[in-house]
C-alpha positions as CSV (number, residue, x, y, z in Angstrom):
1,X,-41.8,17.2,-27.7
2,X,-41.0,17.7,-23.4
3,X,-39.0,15.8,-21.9
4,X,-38.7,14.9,-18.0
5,X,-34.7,14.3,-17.4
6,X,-31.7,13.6,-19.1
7,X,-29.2,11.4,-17.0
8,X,-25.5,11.9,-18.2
9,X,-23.2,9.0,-16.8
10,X,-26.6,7.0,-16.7
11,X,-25.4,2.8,-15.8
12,X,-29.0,0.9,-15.5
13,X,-30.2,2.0,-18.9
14,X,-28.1,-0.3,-21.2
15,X,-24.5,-1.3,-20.9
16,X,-21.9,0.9,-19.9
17,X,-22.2,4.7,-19.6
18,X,-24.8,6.1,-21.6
19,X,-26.9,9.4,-22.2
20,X,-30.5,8.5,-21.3
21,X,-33.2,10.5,-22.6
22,X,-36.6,10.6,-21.0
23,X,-38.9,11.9,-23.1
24,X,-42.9,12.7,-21.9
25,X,-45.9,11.6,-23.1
26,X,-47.3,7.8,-22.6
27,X,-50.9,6.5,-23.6
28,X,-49.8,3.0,-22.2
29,X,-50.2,3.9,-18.1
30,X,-48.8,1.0,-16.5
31,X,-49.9,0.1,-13.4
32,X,-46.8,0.1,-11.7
33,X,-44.9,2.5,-13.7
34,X,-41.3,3.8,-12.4
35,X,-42.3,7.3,-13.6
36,X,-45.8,8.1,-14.3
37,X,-45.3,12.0,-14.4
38,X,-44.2,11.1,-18.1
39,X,-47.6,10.4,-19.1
40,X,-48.1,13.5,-19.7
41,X,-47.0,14.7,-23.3
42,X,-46.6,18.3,-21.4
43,X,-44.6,17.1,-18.4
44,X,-41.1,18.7,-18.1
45,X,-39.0,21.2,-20.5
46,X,-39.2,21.8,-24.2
47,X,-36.9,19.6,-26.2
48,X,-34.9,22.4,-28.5
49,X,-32.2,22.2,-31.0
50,X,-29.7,23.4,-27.5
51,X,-31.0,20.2,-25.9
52,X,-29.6,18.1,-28.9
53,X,-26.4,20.1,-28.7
54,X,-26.4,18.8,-25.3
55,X,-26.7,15.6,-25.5
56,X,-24.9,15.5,-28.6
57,X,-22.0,17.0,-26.7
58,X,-22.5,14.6,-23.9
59,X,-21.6,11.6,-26.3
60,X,-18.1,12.6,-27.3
61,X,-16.4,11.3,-24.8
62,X,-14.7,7.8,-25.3
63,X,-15.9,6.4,-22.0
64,X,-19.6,7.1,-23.4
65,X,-20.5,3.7,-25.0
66,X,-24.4,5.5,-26.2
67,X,-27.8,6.9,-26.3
68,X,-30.9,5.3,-24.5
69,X,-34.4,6.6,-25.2
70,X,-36.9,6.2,-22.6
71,X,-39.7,8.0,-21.2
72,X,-43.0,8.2,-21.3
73,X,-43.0,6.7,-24.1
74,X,-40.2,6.8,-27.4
75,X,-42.3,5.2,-29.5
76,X,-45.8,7.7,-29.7
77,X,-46.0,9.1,-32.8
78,X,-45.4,12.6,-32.0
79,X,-41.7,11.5,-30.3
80,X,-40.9,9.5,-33.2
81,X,-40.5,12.3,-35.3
82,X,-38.7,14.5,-32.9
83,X,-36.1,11.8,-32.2
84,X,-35.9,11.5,-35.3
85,X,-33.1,13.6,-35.9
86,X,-31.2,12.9,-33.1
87,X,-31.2,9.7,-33.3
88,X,-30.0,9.9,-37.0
89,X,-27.6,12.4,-35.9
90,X,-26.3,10.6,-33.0
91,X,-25.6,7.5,-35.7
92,X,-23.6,9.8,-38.3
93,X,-21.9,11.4,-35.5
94,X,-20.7,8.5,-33.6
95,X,-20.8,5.4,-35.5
96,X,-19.1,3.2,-32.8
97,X,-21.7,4.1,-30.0
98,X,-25.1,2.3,-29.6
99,X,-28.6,3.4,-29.4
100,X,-30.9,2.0,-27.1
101,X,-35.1,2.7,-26.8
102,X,-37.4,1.2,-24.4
103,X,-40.8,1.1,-25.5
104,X,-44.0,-0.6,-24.2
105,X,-45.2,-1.0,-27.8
106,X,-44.1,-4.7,-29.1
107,X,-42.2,-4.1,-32.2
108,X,-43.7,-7.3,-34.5
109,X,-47.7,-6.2,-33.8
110,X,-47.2,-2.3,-33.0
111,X,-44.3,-1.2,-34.7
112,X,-43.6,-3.0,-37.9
113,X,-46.9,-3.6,-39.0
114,X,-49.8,-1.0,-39.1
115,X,-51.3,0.2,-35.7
116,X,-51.7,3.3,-33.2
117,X,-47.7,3.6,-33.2
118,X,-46.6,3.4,-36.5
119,X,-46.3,6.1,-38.6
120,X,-44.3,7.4,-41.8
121,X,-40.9,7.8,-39.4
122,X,-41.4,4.4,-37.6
123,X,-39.2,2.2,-39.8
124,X,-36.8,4.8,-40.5
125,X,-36.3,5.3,-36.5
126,X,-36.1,1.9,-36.1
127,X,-33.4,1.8,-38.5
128,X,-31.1,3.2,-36.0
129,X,-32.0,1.6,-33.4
130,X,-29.1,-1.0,-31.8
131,X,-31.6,-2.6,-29.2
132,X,-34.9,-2.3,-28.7
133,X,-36.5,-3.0,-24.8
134,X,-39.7,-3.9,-26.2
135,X,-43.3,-4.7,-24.2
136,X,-45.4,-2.6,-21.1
137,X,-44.5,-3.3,-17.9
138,X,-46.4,-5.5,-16.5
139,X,-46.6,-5.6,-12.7
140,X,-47.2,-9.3,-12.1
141,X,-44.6,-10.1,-14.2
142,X,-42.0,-7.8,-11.9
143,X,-38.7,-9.3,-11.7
144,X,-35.5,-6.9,-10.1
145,X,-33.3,-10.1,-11.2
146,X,-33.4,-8.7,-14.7
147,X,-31.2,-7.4,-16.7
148,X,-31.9,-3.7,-18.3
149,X,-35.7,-4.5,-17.7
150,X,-38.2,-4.9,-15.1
151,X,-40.8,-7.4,-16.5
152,X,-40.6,-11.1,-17.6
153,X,-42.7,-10.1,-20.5
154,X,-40.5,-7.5,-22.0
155,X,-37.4,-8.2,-24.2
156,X,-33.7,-7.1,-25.4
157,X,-34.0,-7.0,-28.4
158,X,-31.0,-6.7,-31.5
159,X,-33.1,-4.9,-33.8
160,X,-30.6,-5.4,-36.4
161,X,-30.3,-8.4,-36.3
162,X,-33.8,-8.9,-36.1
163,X,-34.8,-6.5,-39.3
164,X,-32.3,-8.6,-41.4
165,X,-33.0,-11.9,-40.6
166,X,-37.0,-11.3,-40.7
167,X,-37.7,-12.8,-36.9
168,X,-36.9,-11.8,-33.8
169,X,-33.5,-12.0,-32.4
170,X,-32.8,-11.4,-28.6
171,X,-29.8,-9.6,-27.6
172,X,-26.9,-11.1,-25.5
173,X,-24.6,-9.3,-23.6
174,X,-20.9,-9.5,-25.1
């Protein structure tokens, strides 16, 4: 897996200050897209076991409240299992932080049930997710009023929550 950036001391990627991760590679191309250098899966710098340190590292502070995936696109197959790990690692390591992933799959058509995005580490992934940002952007819905998104269509959503009770359960800010 590439990725294009990693912001430490991110604050428009979830609450709070957060590691962001933006990995490369997207087959959804947006029209409108914040970042379409990321569609390509060979766009920016090999993700290695010194860039997990890193970010890894980046979390131990107390002010850190998590992780946010974003990209490109988390949820393609081939990122799913090299975030993996880290997100896995991330959860054993720092129990008390959150893990955020924006995606433009929608989780109840393309990522619990079978489709071009899920494969045999999909569920397990999503396991460690806190909230999930799910839905493409979609221009005509823009909407710069929002919070931690930037269409109408997309949603917060406490995954959780939502894999417990069986429906989906929208996240609120505490």
């Amino acid at each position: 897996m590439n990725y294009g950036n990693i912001k430490y001391f991110d604050i428009a990627d979830g609450p709070g200050v957060r590691t962001t991760l933006f990995v490369s590679g997207c087959s959804h191309h947006c029209p409108g897209c914040f970042q379409p250098e990321t569609w390509d899966f060979g766009f920016g710098r090999s993700y290695t076991a010194e860039t997990e340190e890193e970010i890894i590292a980046s979390l131990a502070p107390d002010y850190v409240d998590g992780l946010t995936l974003l990209g490109g696109e988390p949820m393609e197959k081939t990122n799913q299992r090299s975030l993996l790990p880290l997100v896995k690692r991330v959860r054993e390591t720092y129990p008390q932080k959150d893990i955020w992933c924006y995606t433009g799959y929608t989780l109840e058509t393309d990522l619990l049930s079978p489709s071009r995005a899920h494969c045999e580490v999909t569920d397990e992934l999503l396991s460690y997710i806190d909230v999930l940002v799910d839905g493409e952007f979609v221009e005509a819905q823009r909407d710069l009023t929002l919070l931690f998104r930037g269409s109408r269509n997309q949603r917060l959503i406490d995954l959780p929550a939502t894999l417990k009770k069986g429906e989906v359960v929208l996240w609120e800010q505490k």
